[in-house]
mmCIF file of C-alpha atoms in Angstrom:
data_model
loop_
_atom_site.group_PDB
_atom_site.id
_atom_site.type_symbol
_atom_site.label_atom_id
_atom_site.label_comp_id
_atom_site.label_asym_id
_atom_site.label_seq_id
_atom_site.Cartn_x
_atom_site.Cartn_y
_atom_site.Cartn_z
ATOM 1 C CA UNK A 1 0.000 0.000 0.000
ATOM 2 C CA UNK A 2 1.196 3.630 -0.613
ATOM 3 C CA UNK A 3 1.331 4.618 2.890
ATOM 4 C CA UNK A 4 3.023 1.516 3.883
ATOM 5 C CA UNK A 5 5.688 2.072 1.126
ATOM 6 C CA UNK A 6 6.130 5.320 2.812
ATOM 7 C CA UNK A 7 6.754 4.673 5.658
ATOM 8 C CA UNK A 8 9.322 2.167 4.250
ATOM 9 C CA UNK A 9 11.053 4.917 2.968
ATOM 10 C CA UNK A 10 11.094 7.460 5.835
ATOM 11 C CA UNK A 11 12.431 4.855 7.823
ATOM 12 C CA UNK A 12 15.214 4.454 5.610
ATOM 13 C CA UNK A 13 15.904 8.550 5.605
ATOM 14 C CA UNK A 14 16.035 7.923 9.413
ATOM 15 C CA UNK A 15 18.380 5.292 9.386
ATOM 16 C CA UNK A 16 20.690 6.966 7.108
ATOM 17 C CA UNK A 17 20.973 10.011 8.963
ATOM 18 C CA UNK A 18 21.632 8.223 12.475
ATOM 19 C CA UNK A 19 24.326 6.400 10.624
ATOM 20 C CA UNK A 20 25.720 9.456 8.984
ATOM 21 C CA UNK A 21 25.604 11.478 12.641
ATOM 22 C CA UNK A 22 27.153 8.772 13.957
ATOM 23 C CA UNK A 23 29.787 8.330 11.192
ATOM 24 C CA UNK A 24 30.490 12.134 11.995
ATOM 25 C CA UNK A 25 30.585 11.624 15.447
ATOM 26 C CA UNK A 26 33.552 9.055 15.110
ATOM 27 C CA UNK A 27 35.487 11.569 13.259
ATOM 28 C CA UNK A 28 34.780 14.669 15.895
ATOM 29 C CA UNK A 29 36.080 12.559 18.451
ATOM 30 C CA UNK A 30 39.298 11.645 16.132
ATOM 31 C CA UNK A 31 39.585 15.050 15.667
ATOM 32 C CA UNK A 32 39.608 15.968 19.468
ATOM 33 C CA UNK A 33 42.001 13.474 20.158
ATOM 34 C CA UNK A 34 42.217 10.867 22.938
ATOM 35 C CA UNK A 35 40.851 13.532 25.656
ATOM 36 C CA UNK A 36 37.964 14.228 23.684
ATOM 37 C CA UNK A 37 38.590 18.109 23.995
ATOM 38 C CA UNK A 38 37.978 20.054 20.617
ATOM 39 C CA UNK A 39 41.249 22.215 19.932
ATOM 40 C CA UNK A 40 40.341 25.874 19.294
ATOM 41 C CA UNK A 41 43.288 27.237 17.501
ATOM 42 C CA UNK A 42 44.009 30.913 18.096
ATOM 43 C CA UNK A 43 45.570 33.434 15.108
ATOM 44 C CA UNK A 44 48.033 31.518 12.873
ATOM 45 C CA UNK A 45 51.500 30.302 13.365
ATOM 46 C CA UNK A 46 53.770 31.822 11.227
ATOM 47 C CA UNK A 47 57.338 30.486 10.054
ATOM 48 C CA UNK A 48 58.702 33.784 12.067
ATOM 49 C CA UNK A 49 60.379 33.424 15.006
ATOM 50 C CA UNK A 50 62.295 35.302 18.108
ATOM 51 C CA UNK A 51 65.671 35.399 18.859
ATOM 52 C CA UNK A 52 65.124 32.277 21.052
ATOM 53 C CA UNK A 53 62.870 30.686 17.840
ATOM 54 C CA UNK A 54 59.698 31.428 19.393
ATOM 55 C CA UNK A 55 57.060 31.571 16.638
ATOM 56 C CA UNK A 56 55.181 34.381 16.294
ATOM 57 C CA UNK A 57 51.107 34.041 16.643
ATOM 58 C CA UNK A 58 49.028 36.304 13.715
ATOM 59 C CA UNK A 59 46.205 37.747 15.189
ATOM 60 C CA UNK A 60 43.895 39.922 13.344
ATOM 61 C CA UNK A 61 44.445 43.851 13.989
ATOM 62 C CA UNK A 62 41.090 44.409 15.593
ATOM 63 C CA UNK A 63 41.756 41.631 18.278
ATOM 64 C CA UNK A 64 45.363 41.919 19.045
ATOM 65 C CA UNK A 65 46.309 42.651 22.383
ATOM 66 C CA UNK A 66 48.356 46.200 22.756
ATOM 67 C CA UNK A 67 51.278 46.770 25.389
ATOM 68 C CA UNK A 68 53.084 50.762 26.183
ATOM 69 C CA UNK A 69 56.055 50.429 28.531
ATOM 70 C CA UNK A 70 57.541 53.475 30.448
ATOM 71 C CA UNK A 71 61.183 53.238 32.384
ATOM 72 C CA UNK A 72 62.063 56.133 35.416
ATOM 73 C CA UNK A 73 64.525 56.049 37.092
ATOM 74 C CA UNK A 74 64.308 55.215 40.571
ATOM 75 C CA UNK A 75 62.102 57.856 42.534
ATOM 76 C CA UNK A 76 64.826 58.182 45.359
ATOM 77 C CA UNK A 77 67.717 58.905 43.580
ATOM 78 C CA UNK A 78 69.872 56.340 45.160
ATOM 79 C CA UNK A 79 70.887 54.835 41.369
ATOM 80 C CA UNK A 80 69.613 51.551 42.753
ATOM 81 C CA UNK A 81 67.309 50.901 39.741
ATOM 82 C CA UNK A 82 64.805 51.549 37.269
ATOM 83 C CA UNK A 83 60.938 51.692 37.800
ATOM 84 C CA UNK A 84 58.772 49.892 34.920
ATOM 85 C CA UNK A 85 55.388 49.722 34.277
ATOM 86 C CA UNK A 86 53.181 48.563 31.731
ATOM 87 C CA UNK A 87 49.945 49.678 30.094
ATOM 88 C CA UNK A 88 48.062 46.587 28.572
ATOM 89 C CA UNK A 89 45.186 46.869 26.175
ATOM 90 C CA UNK A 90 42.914 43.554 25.252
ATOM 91 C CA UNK A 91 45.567 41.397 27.244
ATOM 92 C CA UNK A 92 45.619 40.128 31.019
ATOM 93 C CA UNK A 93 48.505 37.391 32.734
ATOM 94 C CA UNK A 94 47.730 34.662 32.732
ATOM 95 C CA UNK A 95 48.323 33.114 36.383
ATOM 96 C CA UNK A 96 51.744 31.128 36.956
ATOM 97 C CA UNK A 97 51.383 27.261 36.306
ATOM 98 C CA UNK A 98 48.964 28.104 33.677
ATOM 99 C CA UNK A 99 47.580 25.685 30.913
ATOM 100 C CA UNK A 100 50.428 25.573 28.061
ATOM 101 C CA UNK A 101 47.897 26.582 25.000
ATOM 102 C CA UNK A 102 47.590 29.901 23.521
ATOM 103 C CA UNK A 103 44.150 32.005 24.519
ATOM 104 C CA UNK A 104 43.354 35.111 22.946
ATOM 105 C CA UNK A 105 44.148 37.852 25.225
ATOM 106 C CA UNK A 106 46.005 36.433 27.564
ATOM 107 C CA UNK A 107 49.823 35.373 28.892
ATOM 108 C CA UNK A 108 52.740 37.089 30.051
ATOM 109 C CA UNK A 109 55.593 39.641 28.998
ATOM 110 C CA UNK A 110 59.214 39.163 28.637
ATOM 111 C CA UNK A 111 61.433 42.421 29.377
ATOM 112 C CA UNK A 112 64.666 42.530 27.064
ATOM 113 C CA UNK A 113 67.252 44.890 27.562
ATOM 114 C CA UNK A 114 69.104 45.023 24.525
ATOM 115 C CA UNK A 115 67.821 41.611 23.302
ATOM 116 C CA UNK A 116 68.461 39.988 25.939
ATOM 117 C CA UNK A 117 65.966 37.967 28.238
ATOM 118 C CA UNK A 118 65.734 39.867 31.895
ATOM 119 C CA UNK A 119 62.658 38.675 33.580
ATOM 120 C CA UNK A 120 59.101 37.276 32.704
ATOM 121 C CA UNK A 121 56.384 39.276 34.304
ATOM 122 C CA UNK A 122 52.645 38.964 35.190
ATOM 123 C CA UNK A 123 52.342 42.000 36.824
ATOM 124 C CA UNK A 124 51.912 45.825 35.135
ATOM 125 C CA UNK A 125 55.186 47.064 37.486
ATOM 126 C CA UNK A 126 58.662 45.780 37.778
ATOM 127 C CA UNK A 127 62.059 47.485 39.126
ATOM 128 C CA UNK A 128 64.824 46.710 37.062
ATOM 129 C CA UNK A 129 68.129 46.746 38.948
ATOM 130 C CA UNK A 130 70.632 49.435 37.636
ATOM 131 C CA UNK A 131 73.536 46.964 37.119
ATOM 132 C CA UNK A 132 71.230 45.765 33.775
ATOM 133 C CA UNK A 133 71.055 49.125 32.707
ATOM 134 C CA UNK A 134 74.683 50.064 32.649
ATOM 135 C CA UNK A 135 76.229 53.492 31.684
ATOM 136 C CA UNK A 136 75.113 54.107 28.041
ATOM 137 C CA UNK A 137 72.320 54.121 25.665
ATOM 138 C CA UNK A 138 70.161 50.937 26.111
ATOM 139 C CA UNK A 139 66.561 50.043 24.698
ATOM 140 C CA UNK A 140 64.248 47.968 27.290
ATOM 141 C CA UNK A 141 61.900 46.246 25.408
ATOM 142 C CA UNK A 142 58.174 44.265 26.542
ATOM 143 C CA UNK A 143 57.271 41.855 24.429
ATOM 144 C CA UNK A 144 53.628 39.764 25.014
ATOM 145 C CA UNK A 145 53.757 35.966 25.004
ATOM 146 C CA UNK A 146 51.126 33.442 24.701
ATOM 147 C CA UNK A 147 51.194 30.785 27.568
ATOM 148 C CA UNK A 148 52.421 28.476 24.717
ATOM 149 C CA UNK A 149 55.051 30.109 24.154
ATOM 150 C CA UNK A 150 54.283 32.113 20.781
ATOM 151 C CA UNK A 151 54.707 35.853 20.526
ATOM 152 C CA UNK A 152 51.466 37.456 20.071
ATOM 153 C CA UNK A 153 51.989 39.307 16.493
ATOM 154 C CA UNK A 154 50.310 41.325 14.088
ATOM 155 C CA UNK A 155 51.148 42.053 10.189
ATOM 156 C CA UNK A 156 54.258 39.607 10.843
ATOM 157 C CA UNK A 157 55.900 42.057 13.721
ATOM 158 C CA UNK A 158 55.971 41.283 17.469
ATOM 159 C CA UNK A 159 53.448 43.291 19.848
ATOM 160 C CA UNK A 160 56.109 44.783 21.317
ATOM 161 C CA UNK A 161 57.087 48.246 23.105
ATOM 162 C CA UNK A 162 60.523 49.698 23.198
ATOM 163 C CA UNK A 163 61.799 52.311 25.812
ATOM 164 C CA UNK A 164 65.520 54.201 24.672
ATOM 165 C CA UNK A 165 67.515 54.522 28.596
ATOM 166 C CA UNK A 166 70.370 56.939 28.840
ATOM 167 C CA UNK A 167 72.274 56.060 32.125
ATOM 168 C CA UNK A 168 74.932 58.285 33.009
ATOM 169 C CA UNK A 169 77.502 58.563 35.938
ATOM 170 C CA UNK A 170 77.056 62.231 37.934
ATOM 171 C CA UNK A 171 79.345 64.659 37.283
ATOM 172 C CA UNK A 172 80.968 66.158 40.586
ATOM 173 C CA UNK A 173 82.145 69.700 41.349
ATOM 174 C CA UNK A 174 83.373 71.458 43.941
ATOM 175 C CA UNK A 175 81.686 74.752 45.011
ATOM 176 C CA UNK A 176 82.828 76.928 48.460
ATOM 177 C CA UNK A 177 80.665 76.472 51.127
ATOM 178 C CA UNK A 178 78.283 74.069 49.132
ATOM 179 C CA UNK A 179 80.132 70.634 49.164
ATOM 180 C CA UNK A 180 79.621 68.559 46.737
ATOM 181 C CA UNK A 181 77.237 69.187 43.538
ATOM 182 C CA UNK A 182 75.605 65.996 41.024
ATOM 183 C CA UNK A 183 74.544 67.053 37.457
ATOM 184 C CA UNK A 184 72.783 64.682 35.922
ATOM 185 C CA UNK A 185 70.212 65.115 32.456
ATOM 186 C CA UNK A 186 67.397 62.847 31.590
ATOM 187 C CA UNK A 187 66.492 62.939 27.710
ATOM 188 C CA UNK A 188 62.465 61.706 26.887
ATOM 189 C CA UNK A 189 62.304 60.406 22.982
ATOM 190 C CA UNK A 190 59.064 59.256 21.453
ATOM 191 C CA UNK A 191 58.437 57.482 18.317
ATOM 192 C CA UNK A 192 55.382 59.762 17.395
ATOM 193 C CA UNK A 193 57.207 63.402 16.350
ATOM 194 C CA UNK A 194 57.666 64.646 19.948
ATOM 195 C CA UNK A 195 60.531 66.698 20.549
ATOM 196 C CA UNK A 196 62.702 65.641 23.226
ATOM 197 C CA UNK A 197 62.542 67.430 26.642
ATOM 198 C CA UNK A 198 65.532 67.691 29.190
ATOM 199 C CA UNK A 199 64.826 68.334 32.530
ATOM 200 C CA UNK A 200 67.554 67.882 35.803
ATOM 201 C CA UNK A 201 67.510 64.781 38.196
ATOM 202 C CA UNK A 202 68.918 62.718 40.227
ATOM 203 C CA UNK A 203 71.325 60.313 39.236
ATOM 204 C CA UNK A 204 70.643 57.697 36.817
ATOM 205 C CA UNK A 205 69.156 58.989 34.322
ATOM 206 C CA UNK A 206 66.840 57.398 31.711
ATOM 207 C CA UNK A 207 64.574 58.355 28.477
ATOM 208 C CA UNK A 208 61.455 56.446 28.893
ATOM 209 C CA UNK A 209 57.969 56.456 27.619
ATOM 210 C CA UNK A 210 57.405 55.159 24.185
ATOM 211 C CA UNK A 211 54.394 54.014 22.430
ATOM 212 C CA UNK A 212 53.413 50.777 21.405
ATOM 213 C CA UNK A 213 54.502 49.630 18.332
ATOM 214 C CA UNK A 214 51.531 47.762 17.581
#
């Protein structure tokens, strides 16, 4: 009968779609692996790398974190060290001991000074000890990580912030009746057409304050 041939035929539809859902279910699970978890991949990995072959992480512009760093010299003016701090935008640390995956928006920052690998942070303020910063021209650099290990990137560069430090020994003289007399000069240069400022203080000295560069 024509309603019995029917439901021949819807039972058949059902059938085949239980077997297909089921056919897909086998491959989801392959797909998550033995743990079952779905992977949920973050920007792309790019052949790029750190100095320490780190690959960098492409994120789209409009969802990239953002990081400004600004170096002082210490407040006291004992030459004991340099005060940090960060300005994050779209990005929070990650705590320590955290999951080894990358999540959008989050991680840590490494601080460079001249390249080179000083301390990993999870906090916006850090005091760099003056025997990093020696007498010179340095740049201290903050870099943002993902708790994989990838640099957080965007058009191919790190998201990265660069500070230029002057430190300088005081120059002594000798005035009557005064003792004696430190000169020291801190020079301010920013990346966005600023002219520099000089202004006295205490000894060290620094340049500080630039923007991010992404």
């Amino acid at each position: 009968m024509p309603w019995t041939r029917s439901l021949l035929a819807a039972s058949a539809v059902c059938v085949l779609l239980l077997t297909g859902s089921a056919a897909c279910g086998s491959s989801d699970a392959r797909d998550r692996g033995d743990g079952g978890v779905s992977p949920s991949p973050v920007g792309k990995v790019l052949d790029d790398t750190d100095d320490d072959g780190r690959h960098y992480r492409e994120v789209d512009k409009d969802e990239a974190p953002d990081v400004a760093i600004e170096v002082q010299p210490d407040p006291d003016g004992d030459g004991s060290g340099w005060d940090v701090r960060l300005t994050l935008h779209a990005f929070r640390f990650s705590p320590a001991g955290a999951e080894a995956r990358a999540v959008a928006g989050r991680g840590l920052a490494y601080l460079f000074v001249d390249g080179r690998l000083v301390s990993r942070l999870r906090a916006l303020d850090h005091r760099l000890p003056a025997d990093l910063v020696p007498r010179g021209t340095h740049q201290v650099t903050v870099r943002l990580y993902a708790d994989d290990g990838t640099v957080w990137a965007v058009d191919g560069d790190p998201v990265e912030s660069t500070a230029d430090v002057t430190a300088s020994e005081a120059e002594t003289e000798t005035e009557t009746g005064t003792g004696m007399k430190a000169d020291t000069e801190t020079t301010t240069e920013t990346t966005t057409g600023t002219a520099a400022e000089t202004t006295g203080v205490p000894a060290p000295t620094a340049s500080a304050l630039h923007r991010a560069q992404h």
